[in-house]
Coordinates of C-alpha atoms and ligand atoms in Angstrom, one line a residue:
X107 CA 31.8 34.1 22.6
X108 CA 32.8 30.0 22.1
X109 CA 34.3 28.2 25.2
X110 CA 35.9 25.2 25.2
X111 CA 33.6 22.1 25.2
X112 CA 35.4 21.0 27.9
X113 CA 34.1 23.2 30.0
X114 CA 30.6 22.0 29.5
X115 CA 29.0 20.6 32.7
X116 CA 31.9 22.7 34.6
X117 CA 30.3 26.4 35.3
X118 CA 27.5 28.1 34.0
X119 CA 25.7 30.9 35.2
X120 CA 21.9 29.9 33.6
X121 CA 21.0 26.9 31.1
X122 CA 18.3 27.6 28.3
X123 CA 16.3 25.1 26.4
X124 CA 16.6 24.5 22.5
X125 CA 14.6 22.4 20.7
X126 CA 14.6 22.3 16.7
X127 CA 11.3 21.0 15.1
X128 CA 10.4 20.7 11.9
X129 CA 9.7 18.0 8.9
X130 CA 11.2 14.6 8.4
X131 CA 14.5 15.8 6.5
X132 CA 14.8 19.7 6.4
X133 CA 18.3 19.0 8.3
X134 CA 17.7 20.0 12.0
X135 CA 21.0 17.3 12.7
X136 CA 23.2 18.8 9.9
X137 CA 22.6 22.4 11.6
X138 CA 22.6 21.6 14.8
X139 CA 26.3 19.3 13.9
X140 CA 27.7 22.1 11.6
X141 CA 26.8 24.7 14.6
X142 CA 28.3 22.5 17.8
X143 CA 30.9 20.3 15.3
X144 CA 31.8 22.3 12.3
X145 CA 30.7 18.9 10.6
X146 CA 28.8 18.6 7.8
X147 CA 27.5 14.4 6.9
X148 CA 25.9 14.1 3.5
X149 CA 25.4 10.9 5.2
X150 CA 23.2 11.2 8.1
X151 CA 20.9 8.9 9.3
X152 CA 17.5 10.3 10.2
X153 CA 16.7 11.0 13.9
X154 CA 15.5 8.8 16.1
X155 CA 13.0 9.6 19.1
X156 CA 15.7 12.9 19.4
X157 CA 19.4 13.7 19.8
X158 CA 21.0 16.0 22.7
X159 CA 24.0 18.7 21.9
X160 CA 24.9 21.1 25.2
X161 CA 27.2 24.5 24.6
X162 CA 28.0 27.0 27.1
X163 CA 28.4 30.2 25.5
X164 CA 29.4 33.7 27.1
X165 CA 26.6 37.0 27.4
X166 CA 28.2 39.8 28.8
X167 CA 30.5 38.3 32.1
X168 CA 27.8 35.4 32.3
X169 CA 28.1 32.3 30.9
X170 CA 25.1 30.3 29.7
X171 CA 24.6 26.4 28.8
X172 CA 22.6 25.8 26.1
X173 CA 20.6 22.2 26.2
X174 CA 19.5 21.8 23.1
X175 CA 17.9 19.3 21.7
X176 CA 17.3 18.3 18.0
X177 CA 13.9 16.2 17.3
X178 CA 12.5 13.1 14.9
X179 CA 10.6 14.9 11.5
X180 CA 9.4 11.1 11.4
X181 CA 5.5 11.2 12.2
X182 CA 5.9 7.4 14.5
X183 CA 8.1 9.4 16.8
X184 CA 6.1 12.6 16.8
X185 CA 3.9 11.4 20.2
X186 CA 7.6 12.5 22.0
X187 CA 8.2 15.1 20.2
X188 CA 5.8 17.2 23.7
X189 CA 8.7 15.5 25.8
X190 CA 11.6 17.6 24.4
X191 CA 9.0 20.9 23.7
X192 CA 8.5 20.6 27.0
X193 CA 9.9 24.1 28.8
X194 CA 11.9 25.1 26.6
X195 CA 13.2 27.8 26.2
X196 CA 13.5 29.0 22.3
X197 CA 12.1 27.1 19.6
X198 CA 13.8 26.6 16.3
X199 CA 11.5 26.0 13.1
X200 CA 13.3 24.3 10.3
X201 CA 11.6 24.0 6.5
X202 CA 14.0 22.9 3.3
X203 CA 13.4 25.6 1.0
X204 CA 13.0 23.8 -1.8
X205 CA 10.3 21.6 -0.6
X206 CA 6.8 23.7 0.3
X207 CA 5.4 21.4 1.7
X208 CA 7.7 21.1 4.3
X209 CA 7.0 25.7 4.9
X210 CA 3.2 24.9 4.6
X211 CA 2.8 22.2 7.3
X212 CA 5.1 24.4 9.3
X213 CA 1.8 26.7 11.0
X214 CA 1.1 22.7 12.1
X215 CA 4.0 22.7 14.0
X216 CA 3.6 25.8 15.7
X217 CA 0.3 25.1 16.7
X218 CA 1.1 21.6 18.5
X219 CA 4.2 23.7 20.3
X220 CA 1.6 26.4 21.5
X221 CA -0.8 23.7 22.5
X222 CA 2.0 23.0 24.5
X223 CA 3.7 25.6 25.9
X224 CA 1.1 28.4 25.6
X225 CA 0.7 30.9 23.4
X226 CA 4.0 33.8 23.7
X227 CA 5.8 30.9 26.2
X228 CA 9.0 30.8 24.1
X229 CA 11.5 32.3 21.8
X230 CA 10.9 31.4 18.5
X231 CA 13.3 30.8 15.8
X232 CA 12.7 29.8 11.8
X233 CA 15.4 28.9 9.6
X234 CA 15.0 28.3 6.0
X235 CA 17.6 25.5 4.7
X236 CA 19.2 23.8 2.4
X237 CA 20.4 27.3 0.4
X238 CA 23.1 25.9 -1.4
X239 CA 20.0 24.2 -3.6
X240 CA 18.3 27.6 -4.6
X241 CA 19.0 27.3 -8.5
X242 CA 19.7 22.8 -8.2
X243 CA 15.7 21.9 -9.6
X244 CA 18.3 20.5 -12.6
X245 CA 20.5 18.1 -11.1
X246 CA 17.6 17.0 -8.0
X247 CA 15.6 16.0 -10.7
X248 CA 18.3 14.2 -12.4
X249 CA 19.6 11.7 -9.7
X250 CA 15.3 11.1 -8.7
X251 CA 12.6 12.9 -11.1
X252 CA 9.8 12.5 -8.7
X253 CA 11.7 15.0 -5.9
X254 CA 9.7 17.7 -4.9
X255 CA 10.7 21.1 -6.0
X256 CA 8.6 23.7 -5.6
X257 CA 11.0 27.1 -3.7
X258 CA 9.7 29.0 -0.4
X259 CA 11.1 32.6 -1.9
X260 CA 12.9 34.4 0.8
X261 CA 10.2 36.5 1.1
X262 CA 7.4 34.2 1.8
X263 CA 9.4 32.9 4.6
X264 CA 10.7 36.6 6.3
X265 CA 6.8 37.1 6.0
X266 CA 5.7 34.1 7.9
X267 CA 8.6 34.4 10.3
X268 CA 7.2 38.4 11.4
X269 CA 3.8 36.9 11.5
X270 CA 5.1 34.5 13.9
X271 CA 7.4 37.0 16.6
X272 CA 9.9 35.0 15.4
X273 CA 13.8 35.6 14.0
X274 CA 14.6 34.8 10.5
X275 CA 17.2 33.2 8.9
X276 CA 17.8 31.6 5.2
X277 CA 20.8 29.2 5.3
X278 CA 22.5 25.9 4.4
X279 CA 24.5 23.4 7.2
X280 CA 26.1 22.1 3.9
X281 CA 27.7 24.8 3.5
X282 CA 28.8 25.0 6.7
X283 CA 26.0 28.4 8.2
X284 CA 28.1 30.3 9.1
X285 CA 25.1 32.5 10.7
X286 CA 23.5 30.3 12.4
X287 CA 25.8 31.2 15.2
X288 CA 24.7 34.9 15.3
X289 CA 21.2 33.0 14.7
X290 CA 21.4 31.1 18.3
X291 CA 23.0 34.1 19.2
X292 CA 20.6 36.4 18.6
X293 CA 17.5 34.2 19.9
X294 CA 19.3 33.8 23.6
X295 CA 19.6 37.6 23.6
X296 CA 16.1 37.6 23.1
X297 CA 15.2 35.0 25.5
X298 CA 17.2 36.4 28.6
X299 CA 16.0 40.2 27.9
X300 CA 12.3 39.1 27.7
X301 CA 12.3 37.0 31.2
X302 CA 8.8 36.6 29.8
X303 CA 9.9 33.8 27.6
X304 CA 13.6 32.7 29.2
X305 CA 11.4 31.5 32.6
X306 CA 9.5 28.2 31.5
X307 CA 13.4 26.2 32.5
X308 CA 15.0 26.1 36.0
X309 CA 17.7 27.9 36.0
X310 CA 20.5 26.1 38.2
X311 CA 22.6 27.9 38.9
X312 CA 26.7 26.5 39.7
X313 CA 29.2 29.9 39.9
X314 CA 29.2 30.7 43.6
X315 CA 26.3 29.0 44.3
X316 CA 27.2 24.6 44.2
X317 CA 23.9 22.7 43.8
X318 CA 21.5 25.2 44.2
X319 CA 18.9 25.4 42.1
X320 CA 16.8 29.2 41.3
X321 CA 14.0 28.8 39.8
X322 CA 12.6 32.6 37.7
X323 CA 15.5 34.1 37.3
X324 CA 16.7 34.9 33.9
Ligands
LIG450 P1 14.9 13.8 10.7 O1 16.4 13.3 11.4 O2 14.9 12.5 9.8 O3 13.7 14.7 11.5 O4 15.7 15.0 9.1 P2 16.6 16.2 9.9 O5 15.5 17.0 9.5 O6 16.7 15.7 11.3 O7 17.6 16.1 8.2 P3 19.1 16.0 8.2 O8 19.8 16.3 8.8 O9 18.7 14.1 8.7 O10 18.9 15.7 6.6 C1 18.7 15.5 5.8 C2 18.9 15.3 4.6 O11 19.7 16.4 4.0 C3 20.5 14.2 4.6 O12 20.8 13.6 3.6 C4 21.6 15.6 4.8 O13 22.8 15.3 4.2 C5 20.8 16.6 3.9 N1 20.7 18.0 3.8 C6 21.0 19.4 5.3 N2 21.4 20.1 5.4 C7 21.8 20.7 4.2 C8 21.5 21.6 2.8 O14 22.1 22.2 3.8 N3 21.9 21.6 2.1 C9 21.9 20.1 0.8 N4 21.9 20.4 -0.3 N5 21.9 19.0 1.7 C10 21.4 19.6 3.2
LIG451 MG1 17.4 14.4 12.5

């Protein structure tokens, strides 16, 4: 399913823009790091502005280049997020299952996204991250007695995702997020199957049609 990273930029049929959004420290960069590099870095630094990754995946006989924007959760970079949201085909909203405040902010993120993309204009996914910590309140409080610890239960996460018509995943980047690959694949499939969601970007075909750009051909 996954092509050798060296193949990136050589041959693909279409491009899909994916953006990750959510509060600071929900694990956006960690999720992308395990997805792309199969690495979890405990000492990862907070994202400034945004970071870009790419990956080629195959669906049936077609190759899709995923252009993935991992945005910054910090308030001071928020105004820049609109640049990364613009023209996205897939938007993934993240929260930390141990910090309910990050879940409670999701309606704001959705409203903000829709103010840029319009309604029903992209495929949505919701990820509740840090599942490995669900029973670790004691350890967390021992390290920092002021740390927030209020669990978001699975049912609430699932219900919220249903309400906004999004795919839902609870996972742990720390444990390698083994379900993430299938989750993103499902979002990509949905984007391909529902052209109204996939038509925001300009898809560029480089296979047998070098350099020619093809609009609205998802
Ligand atoms: P910003 O870039 O500031 O918006 O944060 P972010 O959402 O990209 O979070 P990041 O990936 O930088 O992770 C924040 C902290 O949470 C880091 O210390 C990570 O090591 C930790 N972390 C991320 N994912 C997990 C997880 O699944 N479990 C645990 N226990 N820690 C995690
Ligand atoms: Mg980050």
